[in-house]
mmCIF file of C-alpha atoms in Angstrom:
data_model
loop_
_atom_site.group_PDB
_atom_site.id
_atom_site.type_symbol
_atom_site.label_atom_id
_atom_site.label_comp_id
_atom_site.label_asym_id
_atom_site.label_seq_id
_atom_site.Cartn_x
_atom_site.Cartn_y
_atom_site.Cartn_z
ATOM 1 C CA MET J 1 0.000 0.000 0.000
ATOM 2 C CA SER J 2 1.174 3.514 -0.766
ATOM 3 C CA ASP J 3 -1.005 4.936 2.025
ATOM 4 C CA THR J 4 1.553 4.837 4.806
ATOM 5 C CA LEU J 5 1.877 6.111 8.348
ATOM 6 C CA THR J 6 4.852 8.460 8.667
ATOM 7 C CA ILE J 7 6.522 9.080 12.024
ATOM 8 C CA ALA J 8 9.810 10.929 12.415
ATOM 9 C CA GLY J 9 10.524 10.503 8.711
ATOM 10 C CA LYS J 10 10.000 6.720 8.628
ATOM 11 C CA HIS J 11 7.106 5.067 6.794
ATOM 12 C CA TYR J 12 4.981 2.191 8.098
ATOM 13 C CA SER J 13 2.378 0.171 6.217
ATOM 14 C CA SER J 14 0.199 -0.388 9.298
ATOM 15 C CA ARG J 15 -1.599 2.416 11.111
ATOM 16 C CA LEU J 16 -2.197 0.227 14.163
ATOM 17 C CA LEU J 17 0.212 0.562 17.085
ATOM 18 C CA VAL J 18 -0.013 -2.203 19.668
ATOM 19 C CA GLY J 19 1.050 -2.482 23.307
ATOM 20 C CA THR J 20 3.015 -5.401 24.724
ATOM 21 C CA GLY J 21 1.567 -5.382 28.246
ATOM 22 C CA LYS J 22 -1.188 -7.439 29.885
ATOM 23 C CA TYR J 23 -0.532 -10.696 28.003
ATOM 24 C CA LYS J 24 -0.056 -13.944 29.918
ATOM 25 C CA ASP J 25 3.462 -14.445 28.525
ATOM 26 C CA PHE J 26 5.802 -13.310 25.773
ATOM 27 C CA ALA J 27 4.641 -16.095 23.435
ATOM 28 C CA GLU J 28 1.071 -14.787 23.548
ATOM 29 C CA THR J 29 2.401 -11.266 23.060
ATOM 30 C CA ARG J 30 4.216 -12.299 19.884
ATOM 31 C CA ALA J 31 1.218 -14.227 18.537
ATOM 32 C CA ALA J 32 -1.050 -11.212 19.039
ATOM 33 C CA LEU J 33 1.436 -8.866 17.394
ATOM 34 C CA ASP J 34 1.800 -11.149 14.382
ATOM 35 C CA ALA J 35 -1.987 -11.388 14.016
ATOM 36 C CA SER J 36 -2.374 -7.614 14.274
ATOM 37 C CA GLY J 37 0.052 -6.792 11.489
ATOM 38 C CA ALA J 38 1.388 -3.940 13.629
ATOM 39 C CA GLU J 39 4.943 -2.778 13.052
ATOM 40 C CA ILE J 40 5.266 -0.402 16.030
ATOM 41 C CA VAL J 41 4.990 -1.863 19.529
ATOM 42 C CA THR J 42 4.967 0.033 22.810
ATOM 43 C CA VAL J 43 7.019 -1.261 25.716
ATOM 44 C CA ALA J 44 6.666 -0.152 29.344
ATOM 45 C CA ILE J 45 10.294 0.157 30.384
ATOM 46 C CA ARG J 46 9.500 -0.016 34.100
ATOM 47 C CA ARG J 47 7.516 -3.244 33.759
ATOM 48 C CA THR J 48 9.207 -5.174 30.966
ATOM 49 C CA ASN J 49 12.525 -7.007 30.948
ATOM 50 C CA LEU J 50 14.738 -5.860 28.077
ATOM 51 C CA GLY J 51 17.855 -7.348 29.546
ATOM 52 C CA GLN J 52 17.879 -5.497 32.874
ATOM 53 C CA ASN J 53 17.202 -8.825 34.628
ATOM 54 C CA ALA J 54 19.594 -11.363 33.192
ATOM 55 C CA ASN J 55 17.873 -14.380 34.771
ATOM 56 C CA GLU J 56 14.404 -13.606 33.380
ATOM 57 C CA PRO J 57 12.949 -14.007 29.863
ATOM 58 C CA SER J 58 13.515 -10.918 27.737
ATOM 59 C CA LEU J 59 10.953 -9.375 25.407
ATOM 60 C CA LEU J 60 13.809 -8.785 22.961
ATOM 61 C CA ASP J 61 13.955 -12.526 22.285
ATOM 62 C CA ALA J 62 10.225 -12.932 21.627
ATOM 63 C CA VAL J 63 9.711 -9.630 19.824
ATOM 64 C CA PRO J 64 12.980 -8.853 18.013
ATOM 65 C CA PRO J 65 13.725 -5.197 17.196
ATOM 66 C CA SER J 66 14.814 -6.387 13.750
ATOM 67 C CA LYS J 67 11.149 -7.144 12.979
ATOM 68 C CA PHE J 68 9.285 -4.572 15.096
ATOM 69 C CA THR J 69 9.907 -0.897 15.817
ATOM 70 C CA TYR J 70 10.082 -0.509 19.578
ATOM 71 C CA LEU J 71 8.345 2.436 21.180
ATOM 72 C CA PRO J 72 9.583 2.464 24.791
ATOM 73 C CA ASN J 73 7.170 4.345 27.023
ATOM 74 C CA THR J 74 7.110 5.866 30.471
ATOM 75 C CA ALA J 75 4.027 4.123 31.852
ATOM 76 C CA GLY J 76 3.981 4.482 35.618
ATOM 77 C CA CYS J 77 5.818 7.814 35.684
ATOM 78 C CA TYR J 78 4.233 10.732 37.556
ATOM 79 C CA SER J 79 6.892 13.421 37.112
ATOM 80 C CA ALA J 80 8.977 14.860 34.306
ATOM 81 C CA ASP J 81 12.188 13.775 36.040
ATOM 82 C CA ASP J 82 11.058 10.145 36.303
ATOM 83 C CA ALA J 83 9.952 10.079 32.665
ATOM 84 C CA VAL J 84 13.209 11.536 31.390
ATOM 85 C CA ARG J 85 15.262 9.135 33.525
ATOM 86 C CA THR J 86 13.238 6.167 32.256
ATOM 87 C CA LEU J 87 13.704 7.051 28.597
ATOM 88 C CA ARG J 88 17.409 7.616 29.043
ATOM 89 C CA LEU J 89 17.540 4.055 30.388
ATOM 90 C CA ALA J 90 15.530 2.843 27.397
ATOM 91 C CA ARG J 91 17.967 4.437 24.980
ATOM 92 C CA GLU J 92 20.810 2.683 26.779
ATOM 93 C CA LEU J 93 19.047 -0.708 26.758
ATOM 94 C CA LEU J 94 18.124 -0.397 23.074
ATOM 95 C CA ASP J 95 21.516 0.712 21.774
ATOM 96 C CA GLY J 96 20.803 4.366 21.167
ATOM 97 C CA HIS J 97 17.171 4.004 20.045
ATOM 98 C CA SER J 98 15.650 7.501 19.979
ATOM 99 C CA LEU J 99 11.940 6.998 19.089
ATOM 100 C CA VAL J 100 10.008 6.999 22.362
ATOM 101 C CA LYS J 101 6.538 7.463 23.805
ATOM 102 C CA LEU J 102 6.286 10.000 26.591
ATOM 103 C CA GLU J 103 3.483 9.784 29.121
ATOM 104 C CA VAL J 104 3.443 11.502 32.492
ATOM 105 C CA LEU J 105 0.398 10.543 34.527
ATOM 106 C CA GLY J 106 -1.510 12.738 36.941
ATOM 107 C CA ASP J 107 -2.825 10.101 39.334
ATOM 108 C CA PRO J 108 -2.949 6.294 39.638
ATOM 109 C CA GLN J 109 -6.743 6.094 39.542
ATOM 110 C CA SER J 110 -7.667 7.826 36.291
ATOM 111 C CA LEU J 111 -4.206 7.635 34.646
ATOM 112 C CA TYR J 112 -5.067 11.011 33.144
ATOM 113 C CA PRO J 113 -2.030 12.870 31.804
ATOM 114 C CA ASN J 114 -0.348 15.632 33.787
ATOM 115 C CA VAL J 115 0.183 18.040 30.901
ATOM 116 C CA ILE J 116 2.406 20.442 32.874
ATOM 117 C CA GLU J 117 4.909 17.684 33.666
ATOM 118 C CA THR J 118 4.493 16.266 30.156
ATOM 119 C CA ILE J 119 5.477 19.572 28.570
ATOM 120 C CA ALA J 120 8.494 19.884 30.868
ATOM 121 C CA ALA J 121 9.670 16.360 30.015
ATOM 122 C CA ALA J 122 9.102 16.899 26.291
ATOM 123 C CA LYS J 123 11.344 19.974 26.291
ATOM 124 C CA THR J 124 14.192 18.047 27.905
ATOM 125 C CA LEU J 125 13.843 14.957 25.723
ATOM 126 C CA VAL J 126 13.657 16.867 22.443
ATOM 127 C CA ALA J 127 16.738 18.870 23.467
ATOM 128 C CA GLU J 128 18.544 15.558 24.082
ATOM 129 C CA GLY J 129 17.763 14.257 20.596
ATOM 130 C CA PHE J 130 14.815 11.976 21.321
ATOM 131 C CA GLN J 131 12.026 11.624 18.769
ATOM 132 C CA VAL J 132 9.052 12.005 21.063
ATOM 133 C CA MET J 133 5.569 10.639 20.519
ATOM 134 C CA VAL J 134 3.571 12.128 23.341
ATOM 135 C CA TYR J 135 0.451 10.943 25.182
ATOM 136 C CA THR J 136 -1.629 13.923 26.177
ATOM 137 C CA SER J 137 -5.124 15.178 26.876
ATOM 138 C CA ASP J 138 -7.440 16.129 24.041
ATOM 139 C CA ASP J 139 -6.714 19.826 24.603
ATOM 140 C CA PRO J 140 -5.855 21.368 21.203
ATOM 141 C CA ILE J 141 -3.833 24.195 22.789
ATOM 142 C CA VAL J 142 -1.598 21.725 24.629
ATOM 143 C CA ALA J 143 -1.274 19.625 21.476
ATOM 144 C CA LYS J 144 -0.017 22.646 19.534
ATOM 145 C CA GLN J 145 2.447 23.506 22.306
ATOM 146 C CA LEU J 146 3.848 19.970 22.177
ATOM 147 C CA GLU J 147 4.236 20.193 18.407
ATOM 148 C CA ASP J 148 6.012 23.554 18.752
ATOM 149 C CA ILE J 149 8.420 21.986 21.270
ATOM 150 C CA GLY J 150 9.386 19.500 18.552
ATOM 151 C CA CYS J 151 7.454 16.318 19.327
ATOM 152 C CA ALA J 152 7.281 13.860 16.434
ATOM 153 C CA ALA J 153 3.672 12.807 17.057
ATOM 154 C CA ILE J 154 0.745 13.851 19.219
ATOM 155 C CA MET J 155 -1.219 11.045 20.908
ATOM 156 C CA PRO J 156 -4.399 12.435 22.470
ATOM 157 C CA LEU J 157 -6.526 10.152 24.603
ATOM 158 C CA ALA J 158 -9.879 8.963 23.328
ATOM 159 C CA SER J 159 -10.904 8.263 26.920
ATOM 160 C CA LEU J 160 -9.201 6.943 30.058
ATOM 161 C CA ILE J 161 -6.460 4.327 29.699
ATOM 162 C CA GLY J 162 -7.874 0.798 29.752
ATOM 163 C CA SER J 163 -11.462 2.013 30.016
ATOM 164 C CA GLY J 164 -12.681 1.015 26.553
ATOM 165 C CA MET J 165 -15.094 3.959 26.673
ATOM 166 C CA GLY J 166 -14.246 5.021 23.138
ATOM 167 C CA ILE J 167 -13.869 8.516 21.720
ATOM 168 C CA LEU J 168 -15.647 10.794 24.185
ATOM 169 C CA ASN J 169 -14.867 14.094 22.495
ATOM 170 C CA PRO J 170 -14.539 13.839 18.699
ATOM 171 C CA TRP J 171 -14.734 17.620 18.370
ATOM 172 C CA ASN J 172 -11.522 18.139 20.310
ATOM 173 C CA LEU J 173 -9.739 15.518 18.215
ATOM 174 C CA GLN J 174 -10.852 17.390 15.116
ATOM 175 C CA LEU J 175 -9.514 20.660 16.550
ATOM 176 C CA ILE J 176 -6.169 18.998 17.227
ATOM 177 C CA MET J 177 -5.913 17.647 13.696
ATOM 178 C CA ASP J 178 -6.822 21.045 12.287
ATOM 179 C CA ARG J 179 -4.030 22.736 14.266
ATOM 180 C CA VAL J 180 -1.020 20.402 14.143
ATOM 181 C CA GLN J 181 0.974 19.162 11.195
ATOM 182 C CA VAL J 182 2.699 16.175 12.805
ATOM 183 C CA THR J 183 1.177 12.713 13.065
ATOM 184 C CA VAL J 184 -1.871 12.379 15.327
ATOM 185 C CA SER J 185 -2.576 8.912 16.739
ATOM 186 C CA VAL J 186 -5.423 8.250 19.144
ATOM 187 C CA ASP J 187 -4.214 6.631 22.341
ATOM 188 C CA ALA J 188 -6.133 5.194 25.330
ATOM 189 C CA GLY J 189 -9.712 4.034 25.634
ATOM 190 C CA VAL J 190 -10.035 2.605 22.113
ATOM 191 C CA GLY J 191 -11.951 -0.491 23.157
ATOM 192 C CA THR J 192 -13.251 -1.922 19.882
ATOM 193 C CA ALA J 193 -12.495 -2.115 16.181
ATOM 194 C CA SER J 194 -15.467 0.151 15.510
ATOM 195 C CA VAL J 195 -13.931 2.901 17.653
ATOM 196 C CA ALA J 196 -10.688 2.553 15.705
ATOM 197 C CA ALA J 197 -12.732 3.006 12.532
ATOM 198 C CA ILE J 198 -14.305 6.171 13.945
ATOM 199 C CA ALA J 199 -10.838 7.519 14.721
ATOM 200 C CA LYS J 200 -9.829 6.937 11.122
ATOM 201 C CA GLU J 201 -13.039 8.524 9.829
ATOM 202 C CA LEU J 202 -12.211 11.614 11.893
ATOM 203 C CA GLY J 203 -8.866 11.757 10.101
ATOM 204 C CA CYS J 204 -6.495 10.409 12.751
ATOM 205 C CA ASP J 205 -3.285 9.021 11.293
ATOM 206 C CA GLY J 206 -3.097 6.013 13.587
ATOM 207 C CA VAL J 207 -4.563 4.213 16.569
ATOM 208 C CA LEU J 208 -2.829 2.663 19.565
ATOM 209 C CA MET J 209 -4.527 -0.277 21.286
ATOM 210 C CA ASN J 210 -3.372 -2.470 24.154
ATOM 211 C CA THR J 211 -6.077 -3.547 26.603
ATOM 212 C CA ALA J 212 -8.701 -4.124 23.908
ATOM 213 C CA ILE J 213 -6.459 -6.714 22.266
ATOM 214 C CA ALA J 214 -4.664 -8.172 25.275
ATOM 215 C CA ALA J 215 -7.880 -8.619 27.251
ATOM 216 C CA ALA J 216 -9.900 -10.011 24.344
ATOM 217 C CA LYS J 217 -11.324 -13.530 24.705
#
């Protein structure tokens, strides 16, 4: 297909980004990724072994970076400092890999993004040469600020992480897409294939799904 997803100058044939968490084991993770056709996979650095623990199975063996583009993320981080430290570790573990997903959460209940800390972290990471895909609220003003900082992609939530509630505010997503030029991929709360279709109908470049796939029967 010539209709490709472009992120940080690289082209991908699939517009579906898939998480690697919440599966029963790495074998199931790999099977789901193969079935999805996804080329970009998110990895929670704080929760996934990429060689930090030598005596445990490594995701790198089951999901080789030669076949999939890793998108290390900062799930579980609640401050800019923690997020930056985590992605520096990711770059070290993945031999200089610079494409990352930044998320700085506001609280452990809603997992809603703390946009103030997110903006602070984005400034530091971009200055250090990271290509930052950033999870944020569906605020179009914040989205534009993140683009102006130099983020490679904006990833507004559809609804709360893991909720499966779907796209609660399509109008804000439309405002974001009208204002930013970089890739816009919907992230969080995309619970079904039909919601992913709605995101595409709205004009989103891509969709990230984790719970909806990992928790499927």
